[in-house]
Each structure stands twice: as structure tokens, then as C-alpha cells.
Amino acid sequence: MTPTSKTTATLRTLLIASRPLSWINTAYPFAAAYVLGTGHVDAVLIVGTLFFLVPYNLAMYGINDVFDYESDLANPRKGGAEGAKLPPELHRATLVAAGVAAAPFVVVLAMVGLQHPLSLAVLAISLFAVLAYSVRGLRFKEIPVLDSVTSSTHFITPALFGIALAGTTMTVPLALAMLAFFLWGMASHAFGAVQDIGPDRAAGIGSIATVFGAATTVRLAFALWAIAGLLMLSAPWPANLAALGAVPYLLAVSPYLSVTDDTAESSNRAWRRFLLINYAVGFGITILLIVCAMRGMFA
């Protein structure tokens, strides 16, 4: 293999490790929160969106793939859109690439955040959660419930960072919306862990699903999605229509409410549908946000 082809192969592997299909899940919450809070597009929006689009995801998922290498080898769903099987010779390169890609963005955003000190705390929590979930010595992903809490933190902190950086006042409706988003994140992680019960137990990895069992975890995820939807009903019209966003998730997970540990892997079918559901619901929420903005609800 020539040096050029080797570099190309490495970059391709790093791209897969960053989970491109999930980039929008962190970039969009920041961008939406910041634009709605400031009412305009500026350099901070562009820098922040780019950071949460690629470097943040490379760090979050790349670090995870490095420290989960042994268990990923035995996981049939790894090796594609749902995660790379990073060979050991790329582990160092992945960690270095994650740090180098993120560092300049973090420095710039931290400097901008000096005007809003709360944003610095949110950014610090976000970066800590990225590391704590996977790195040896912390491994929050192996502490039941805390694993789902930490995973959800990965997705809500970009939104909270956007809110803090924009200097937006945290009203009760906004706080409830953030809580609903947080519960959505916990539900998504918990249900996603069900499909990995077999490989995780074989590798000696604990998770919310390996401890609670498949059926209980699915029911917990179902309840969290339902509560998230109910919380959004408290928002003023028409923002409360966002509650309908919980429905597709509830329908997708309902066939698995009685899934057993032995058949837990079958839930991967629903998990794959989530990729489409996330985009569809995200599109609906975007249209709703535009309508709300036109009605002056964020002024």
C-alpha cells in the first residue's frame, strides 16, 4: 500500500468512526438554539456548528471505538454506519486526530464564551462527558443509568451551549423542552443498549440493558419517550405540537416491550429505523421552529 492510499484508508476509517449519519444530532441542536437566541447568522454560529458537526463526533465516537475495540470485534453490527472496528494500529492516530481536530474550535469557542461564563461551564461538561463515557479509568458507559445519562449529555449540551452562548434567558417552557430533549436522549441510549446485551455480556461490559434486562430496559425507554412527549404538551401553541415527535419512537419500540434477553438482538431492526425517524422528526421540528419564530415566540 502506497503512502497516499494508506492515508486515504486511514481518513476513510476515521470518517466511519465519526458516524456521519449522526453528525446532525449534535450540530443541529447547537445551531437551532444559537440562531433562535440571537436571531442572526454570524461567525460564532459557523464555528460552533462545524465543531459539533465533525470534530465533536470524531472525538465522541472515535474515542469510544478505541476503548471498545475488544467488545466491538464480537459485535456483528459494528464495522459500518453503526460504528467502526478500529484496528489497533489506528488507535493512536484516532486519538490524536480527535484532539487536533477539536482543539482550535474549543479555543475559539472558549474565548467567545468569556462574555457568557455559563457557556464555559456547559462546554467543559460536554467535553468531560465525551471523555468520561469511554476512557479507561472513568468508563461511565459501564455504570448502569449513568451510561444513559452521560450519553444524553452528549446531545443536550450542544443545545445548552448554544443557549448560553446566545445569552438566552432560561424560561420555564424552555427548561421543560430541554428536559424533554434530555429524556429523549436517555431513552434512545437505553433502547440502543438492548441490541448489544449479548456482545456486552460476553465482553464483561455492564450497561443499563445488561443489568435491567431487555424487556425492562425497553419499557423504561418507552416511558421516557412518553414523558418527553407529555412535557412538550405544556409548551404554548403551536410549539406544543412537538409532542407529536414522540409518537414515531413509541410506535417503533412497542413491538419490543416483551423482548427477551435471548432475542434482544432483534431490536436492531427498530434501531435502524431510528436513523430515518430522527431525520423525519428533525425535519418536522425544524418547520415548527420556523413557524414559532415567525410568530415572534422567541423574540
CSV table of N, CA, C and O in Angstrom, one decimal, residues 148-149 151-153 155 179-190 224-225:
chain,number,residue,atom,x,y,z
A,148,SER,N,-26.7,6.0,30.4
A,148,SER,CA,-27.7,6.7,29.6
A,148,SER,C,-27.7,8.2,29.8
A,148,SER,O,-27.9,9.0,28.9
A,149,VAL,N,-27.4,8.6,31.1
A,149,VAL,CA,-27.4,10.0,31.5
A,149,VAL,C,-26.2,10.7,30.7
A,149,VAL,O,-26.4,11.8,30.2
A,151,SER,N,-24.7,9.6,28.0
A,151,SER,CA,-24.9,9.6,26.5
A,151,SER,C,-25.9,10.8,26.2
A,151,SER,O,-25.6,11.5,25.2
A,152,SER,N,-26.9,11.0,26.9
A,152,SER,CA,-27.8,12.1,26.7
A,152,SER,C,-27.2,13.4,26.8
A,152,SER,O,-27.5,14.4,26.1
A,153,THR,N,-26.2,13.5,27.8
A,153,THR,CA,-25.5,14.7,28.0
A,153,THR,C,-24.7,15.1,26.7
A,153,THR,O,-24.6,16.3,26.4
A,155,PHE,N,-25.7,15.0,23.8
A,155,PHE,CA,-26.6,15.6,22.8
A,155,PHE,C,-27.3,16.9,23.3
A,155,PHE,O,-27.6,17.8,22.5
A,179,LEU,N,-35.5,19.5,29.2
A,179,LEU,CA,-35.7,18.3,29.9
A,179,LEU,C,-36.3,17.2,29.1
A,179,LEU,O,-35.9,16.0,29.1
A,180,ALA,N,-37.2,17.5,28.2
A,180,ALA,CA,-37.8,16.6,27.3
A,180,ALA,C,-36.7,16.0,26.3
A,180,ALA,O,-36.7,14.8,26.1
A,181,PHE,N,-35.9,16.9,25.8
A,181,PHE,CA,-34.8,16.5,25.0
A,181,PHE,C,-33.8,15.6,25.7
A,181,PHE,O,-33.3,14.6,25.1
A,182,PHE,N,-33.6,15.9,27.0
A,182,PHE,CA,-32.7,15.0,27.8
A,182,PHE,C,-33.3,13.6,28.0
A,182,PHE,O,-32.6,12.6,27.8
A,183,LEU,N,-34.5,13.6,28.2
A,183,LEU,CA,-35.2,12.3,28.4
A,183,LEU,C,-35.2,11.5,27.1
A,183,LEU,O,-35.1,10.3,27.1
A,184,TRP,N,-35.4,12.2,26.0
A,184,TRP,CA,-35.3,11.6,24.7
A,184,TRP,C,-34.0,10.9,24.5
A,184,TRP,O,-33.9,9.8,24.0
A,185,GLY,N,-32.9,11.6,24.9
A,185,GLY,CA,-31.6,11.1,24.7
A,185,GLY,C,-31.3,9.9,25.6
A,185,GLY,O,-30.7,8.9,25.2
A,186,MET,N,-31.8,9.9,26.8
A,186,MET,CA,-31.7,8.7,27.7
A,186,MET,C,-32.5,7.5,27.1
A,186,MET,O,-32.0,6.4,27.1
A,187,ALA,N,-33.7,7.8,26.6
A,187,ALA,CA,-34.5,6.7,26.0
A,187,ALA,C,-33.7,6.1,24.8
A,187,ALA,O,-33.7,4.9,24.7
A,188,SER,N,-33.2,6.9,24.0
A,188,SER,CA,-32.5,6.5,22.8
A,188,SER,C,-31.3,5.6,23.1
A,188,SER,O,-31.1,4.5,22.5
A,189,HIS,N,-30.5,6.0,24.1
A,189,HIS,CA,-29.4,5.2,24.5
A,189,HIS,C,-29.8,3.9,25.2
A,189,HIS,O,-29.2,2.9,24.8
A,190,ALA,N,-30.8,4.0,26.0
A,190,ALA,CA,-31.2,2.8,26.7
A,190,ALA,C,-31.7,1.7,25.7
A,190,ALA,O,-31.4,0.6,25.8
A,224,LEU,N,-39.7,6.9,29.0
A,224,LEU,CA,-39.0,8.1,28.9
A,224,LEU,C,-39.4,8.9,27.7
A,224,LEU,O,-39.6,10.2,27.7
A,225,TRP,N,-39.6,8.2,26.6
A,225,TRP,CA,-40.1,8.9,25.4
A,225,TRP,C,-41.5,9.5,25.6
A,225,TRP,O,-41.8,10.6,25.1
